[in-house]
XYZ file of C-alpha atoms in Angstrom:
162
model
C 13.335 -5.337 -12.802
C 10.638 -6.474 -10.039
C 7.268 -6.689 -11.120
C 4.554 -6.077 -7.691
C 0.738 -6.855 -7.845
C -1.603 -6.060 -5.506
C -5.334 -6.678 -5.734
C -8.292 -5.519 -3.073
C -12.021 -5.181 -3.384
C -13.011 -2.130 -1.107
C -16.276 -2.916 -0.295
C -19.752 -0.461 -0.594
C -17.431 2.451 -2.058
C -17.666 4.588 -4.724
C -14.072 4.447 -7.125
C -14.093 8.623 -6.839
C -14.047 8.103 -2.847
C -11.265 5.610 -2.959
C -9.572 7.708 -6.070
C -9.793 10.686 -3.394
C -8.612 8.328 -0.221
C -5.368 6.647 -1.362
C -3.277 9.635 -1.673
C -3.696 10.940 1.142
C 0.064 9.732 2.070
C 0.424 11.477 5.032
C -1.746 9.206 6.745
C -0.240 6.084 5.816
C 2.199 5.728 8.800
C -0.313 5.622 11.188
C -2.002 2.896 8.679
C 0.987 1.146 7.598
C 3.555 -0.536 10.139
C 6.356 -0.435 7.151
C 6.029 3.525 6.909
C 8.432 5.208 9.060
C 7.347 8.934 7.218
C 5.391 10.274 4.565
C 6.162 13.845 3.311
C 3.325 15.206 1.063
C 4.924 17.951 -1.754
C 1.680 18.150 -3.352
C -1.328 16.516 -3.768
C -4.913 16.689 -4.801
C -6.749 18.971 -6.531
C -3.309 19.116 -8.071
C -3.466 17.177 -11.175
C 0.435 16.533 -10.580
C 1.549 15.902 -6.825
C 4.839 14.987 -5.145
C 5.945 12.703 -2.051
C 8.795 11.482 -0.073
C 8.635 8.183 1.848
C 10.726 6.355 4.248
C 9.803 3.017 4.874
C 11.561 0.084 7.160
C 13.477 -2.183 5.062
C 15.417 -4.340 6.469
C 17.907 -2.853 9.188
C 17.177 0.014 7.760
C 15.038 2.692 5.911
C 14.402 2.623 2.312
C 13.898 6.364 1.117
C 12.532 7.616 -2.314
C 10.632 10.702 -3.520
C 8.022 9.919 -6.229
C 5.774 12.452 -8.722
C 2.209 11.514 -8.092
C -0.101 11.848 -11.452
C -3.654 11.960 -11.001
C -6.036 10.969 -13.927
C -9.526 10.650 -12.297
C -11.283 10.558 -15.814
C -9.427 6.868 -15.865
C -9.737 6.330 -12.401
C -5.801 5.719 -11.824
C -2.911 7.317 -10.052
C 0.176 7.161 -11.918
C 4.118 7.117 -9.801
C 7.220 7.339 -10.787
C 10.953 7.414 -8.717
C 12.449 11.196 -8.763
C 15.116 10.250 -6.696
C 16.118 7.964 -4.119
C 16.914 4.108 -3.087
C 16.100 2.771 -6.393
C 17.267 3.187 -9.698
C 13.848 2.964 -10.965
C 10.637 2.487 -9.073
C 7.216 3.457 -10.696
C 3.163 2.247 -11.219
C -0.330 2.679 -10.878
C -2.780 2.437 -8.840
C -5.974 1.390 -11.093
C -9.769 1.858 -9.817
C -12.632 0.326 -11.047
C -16.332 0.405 -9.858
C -17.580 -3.332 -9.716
C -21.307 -2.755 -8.728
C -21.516 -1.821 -4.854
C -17.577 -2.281 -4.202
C -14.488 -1.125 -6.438
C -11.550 -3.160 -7.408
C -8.231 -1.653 -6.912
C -5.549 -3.348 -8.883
C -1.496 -1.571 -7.782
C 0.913 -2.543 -9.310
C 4.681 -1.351 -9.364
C 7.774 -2.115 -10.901
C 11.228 -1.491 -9.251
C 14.976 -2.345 -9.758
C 17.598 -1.015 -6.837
C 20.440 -1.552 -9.879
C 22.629 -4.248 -8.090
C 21.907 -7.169 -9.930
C 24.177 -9.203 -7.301
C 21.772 -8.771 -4.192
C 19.066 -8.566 -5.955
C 17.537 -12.588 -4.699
C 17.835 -10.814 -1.375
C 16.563 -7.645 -1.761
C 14.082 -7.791 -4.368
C 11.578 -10.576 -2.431
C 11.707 -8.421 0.780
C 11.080 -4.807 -1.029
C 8.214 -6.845 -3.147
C 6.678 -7.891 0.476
C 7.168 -4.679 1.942
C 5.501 -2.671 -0.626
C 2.633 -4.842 -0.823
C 2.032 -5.263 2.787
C 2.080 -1.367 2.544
C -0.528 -1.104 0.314
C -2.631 -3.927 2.135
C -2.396 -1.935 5.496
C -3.019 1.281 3.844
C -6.267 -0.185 2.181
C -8.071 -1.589 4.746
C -6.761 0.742 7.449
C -8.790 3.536 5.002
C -11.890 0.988 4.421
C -11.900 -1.607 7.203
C -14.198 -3.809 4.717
C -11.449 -4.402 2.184
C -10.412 -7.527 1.316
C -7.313 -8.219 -0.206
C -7.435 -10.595 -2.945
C -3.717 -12.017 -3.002
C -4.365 -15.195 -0.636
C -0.289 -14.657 0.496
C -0.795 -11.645 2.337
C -0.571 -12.193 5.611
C -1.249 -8.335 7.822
C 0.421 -9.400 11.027
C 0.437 -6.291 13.407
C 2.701 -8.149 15.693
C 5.540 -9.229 13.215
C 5.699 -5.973 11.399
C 8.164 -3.426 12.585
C 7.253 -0.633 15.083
C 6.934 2.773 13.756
C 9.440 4.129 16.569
């Protein structure tokens, strides 16, 4: 199992915007350079929703459909694997309003079941997931800053969403 941390600070926002914001999926291949497709099942006002996602990996695409829970009393969005590339993949996405700005704290954990490539795979699907979330956060609120100091967002090394 793969444990993946993300933290941001989205600045002069108000948690219920950015709780409203992040799942709207179907925009994050046109935010994301990882995101080949985004298929939205069902979303907000939903209190349950439901997505598909292709993303580059590799030489590849990684694929997965998730069930999206929404809690905005806590502030969170809760994911979990239905089927797909992993054999487990789910997280949260956790809000919190920290005076003007909110801190968003995502975190995932993930195992693709093939404990003999996992030192290959594993570090590339833990960058690729992250970067995601990076791009998908400030592409939403250009003032974001991302508090993991290893996160590079390098347009021009990230691969084309042809």
């Amino acid at each position: 199992m793969r444990h993946v941390e993300l933290h941001a600070l989205v600045r002069l926002a108000s948690a219920e915007e950015v709780f409203r914001t992040v799942p709207q999926w179907e925009r994050y291949p046109e935010l994301a350079p990882h995101v080949r497709s985004t298929e939205v099942h069902a979303t907000l006002p939903e209190p349950v929703g439901s997505s598909s996602w292709e993303l580059h990996f590799r030489s590849g695409l990684l694929r997965w459909t998730e069930e999206d829970t929404f809690l905005p009393d806590r502030l969170e969005i809760r994911f979990e694997q239905t089927d797909g590339d992993f054999d487990s993949f789910e997280g949260v996405w956790a809000l919190r309003q920290e005076g003007p700005d909110v801190s968003v704290v995502f975190t995932a954990d993930f195992d693709f079941g093939i404990p003999s490539l996992a030192s290959i795979l594993d570090p590339i699907a833990e960058r690729v997931i992250r970067e995601t979330v990076a791009w998908a956060l400030t592409g939403f609120f250009p003032g974001t800053t991302i508090l993991d100091t290893d996160i590079t967002l390098d347009a021009a090394a990230a691969p084309s969403a042809g």
